[in-house]
Amino acid sequence: MNKKGICLCIGILMVLQLGAGCAAPVPSEIQETIESYAASETRQTEAAGPESTETSPAVPQALRGSILDRNGEILVSSRACRDLVLDSLQIGTAEELNEQLLRLYHECTELGLPLRDRLPISVTEPYTYLESAEAGSRQQAFDAYRKVQELPPQPTAQAVVDQLRAHYWLPEDWSSEEARAVIGMRYLLDSSDSADCIIVQDISDDALSAIEALNIPGLTVADSAVRQYHTQYAAQMLGRLDGNTGASGMEAAFDDYLRAGDSVETTLDLGLQQIAENALAKRMQELQNPATYPENTDGEDAEGAAVVVMEVKTGKVLACASYPSFDPATADQEMEALQTDSRNPLCNRALEACYAPGTLYLPCTLIAAMENNLLAYQETIETKGVFDKYTGFNPACPLAISVHGATHGTIDGSKALEVACNYFFYELGDRLTIDNIDDTAKALGLGVHTGIQLTEEIGTRANPDTKAQNYVGLNANWFVGDRILAVIGQSENRFTPLQLAVYGSTLANKGTRCQATVLNRVLSPDGQELLPEQPPKTIRSKLEISQETYETYMTGMKNAVHGPDGTARNYFGGADDPNPFPVTVCAATGSPQHAGSGSDNGAFLCFAPMEDPQITVAVYGEKAAQGSWLAPVAQEILAAYFED
């Protein structure tokens, strides 16, 4: 083994020992990795026939660093492998290149080897544009390529495939599958930064032998590395690579560190992540099952969901899950199915999907009213079920809809939060200005960046500017009805589940908003801290909230669980829950409406313990029907967190 190979093996050992503790002996799998590099060096010295597939003599750069949870558990690391590389310049004409690529496609199909593909279009018919964060970067790259090649935009994905088929001079008698595969490889070669381009990643010895028999000019094998996943959880948070570069999630956020071989210790707790992810999937599947609520079909059309678990006083994300999810270890083999799945499992709904919060928004409205002296401490309002002050606009409290003519009576702010009385907040919305509401929502972390290191959507707050951007003509005007609906979390309010978790933590912190973070520290391969453990918290804003206001919403949210009429009284040892719970939980529930058909969405927010809040949980379910139906997800998480 040459000097560079020895140094590389030492580097591998250092990186991988980090995850197990620097003093630990070398595990057998690590030893095998080192030996594979030694074998590769030996192969490079062997004489190769004129038509053989040679191993590239280039030694790869340092293995990409590991991603760890907060306790040092390895979530993803790297292992040595070999990639199949093609130098298209060694193949003659375009016609010859097409024929050789077709032969390669057929052999790879026979061997079950997935070909790399960077087009933002599905690989099987009917062709559709892919939808994911990674697909977005693919689309940008393809748009740039098309501009250079002077290829005019096309109206459909099928039209793009037809355009490229003609552009690459593919024979008409080829099948659509053959054409699409070669188009993918041609585009990969054309858009590569160098003549050498990886066609197949992580190829086995047996597969390599079969491909060598094709005698395709320009094919070589390069030593490389692939990501090795040590968990099936946190797939969307971990993210994916595009070649050697992070394309999404933590892989993208911490790409500079990871590419240098450094390891990133995150704030995630793998144990809590597993509980959150399993609880979310279990609950969504229960809602989809007609036997769960046989007397009610609502929620049977439930779709995607997300849950975020955050430390109240630090903003550290302990768990973050989206449903449906996928196993990152098999994602490459299943990528076509994942990209075309209508449920969009590749989407990190916790950070990338924006939803109306519904009545989770009510504490925000209460704070705006009390802090602007538009609602006095313990002031009561007579609720009438239907708010009919304005002609042609008659929003009703859900109670009045479900039980004709019913009202919540004369109640104060705490009781209004306990029962989620829309009418009470319609009255507040009529007193408030939109600036009162908007300023409060912004200070509480809604519709603004959370500060998390990963890519996130900002969402929108309901106000005249947002409506003017989203609509045209008369529909773009701002009406009093928009303000009335905004205060119950509808209108143009759209927030991510992560923002809802920040909002919950800010409520628990009496107006102090911490930056959301997934980064604990960065470690070099030898275990030295390159970026020390992050400060306990970074404050992004501070909203002054009086003790009377704080007491009002905290009591109301506590009584949503522990009060006789609370919307979550069936859980957490609440008024109608016979099972004890270790801590006092404050909560809010919501059943937000949406523009689509089917059941309402479901939203649930809680933090605990009330006396000294430590943890916030935000759960959101598409078409989950009722926010309280998502409480079991949070209950499992809190039970696990406080059992110690």
mmCIF file of N, CA, C and O in Angstrom, residues 243 262 273 331 438 639:
data_model
loop_
_atom_site.group_PDB
_atom_site.id
_atom_site.type_symbol
_atom_site.label_atom_id
_atom_site.label_comp_id
_atom_site.label_asym_id
_atom_site.label_seq_id
_atom_site.Cartn_x
_atom_site.Cartn_y
_atom_site.Cartn_z
ATOM 1 N N GLY A 243 -24.153 13.558 -5.321
ATOM 2 C CA GLY A 243 -22.736 13.270 -5.488
ATOM 3 C C GLY A 243 -22.050 13.334 -4.134
ATOM 4 O O GLY A 243 -22.418 12.628 -3.207
ATOM 5 N N ASP A 262 -15.172 16.238 9.271
ATOM 6 C CA ASP A 262 -15.586 16.514 10.646
ATOM 7 C C ASP A 262 -16.963 15.904 10.912
ATOM 8 O O ASP A 262 -17.771 15.730 9.996
ATOM 9 N N GLN A 273 -36.681 10.530 19.048
ATOM 10 C CA GLN A 273 -37.035 10.572 17.631
ATOM 11 C C GLN A 273 -37.802 9.316 17.232
ATOM 12 O O GLN A 273 -38.801 9.383 16.517
ATOM 13 N N ALA A 331 -33.270 4.252 0.165
ATOM 14 C CA ALA A 331 -33.897 5.319 -0.623
ATOM 15 C C ALA A 331 -33.425 5.331 -2.071
ATOM 16 O O ALA A 331 -34.220 5.574 -2.987
ATOM 17 N N ASP A 438 -50.906 41.342 13.938
ATOM 18 C CA ASP A 438 -49.744 40.950 13.145
ATOM 19 C C ASP A 438 -48.443 41.128 13.935
ATOM 20 O O ASP A 438 -47.554 40.261 13.898
ATOM 21 N N ALA A 639 -44.651 11.351 27.923
ATOM 22 C CA ALA A 639 -44.505 10.249 28.882
ATOM 23 C C ALA A 639 -43.080 9.705 28.862
ATOM 24 O O ALA A 639 -42.491 9.423 29.915
#
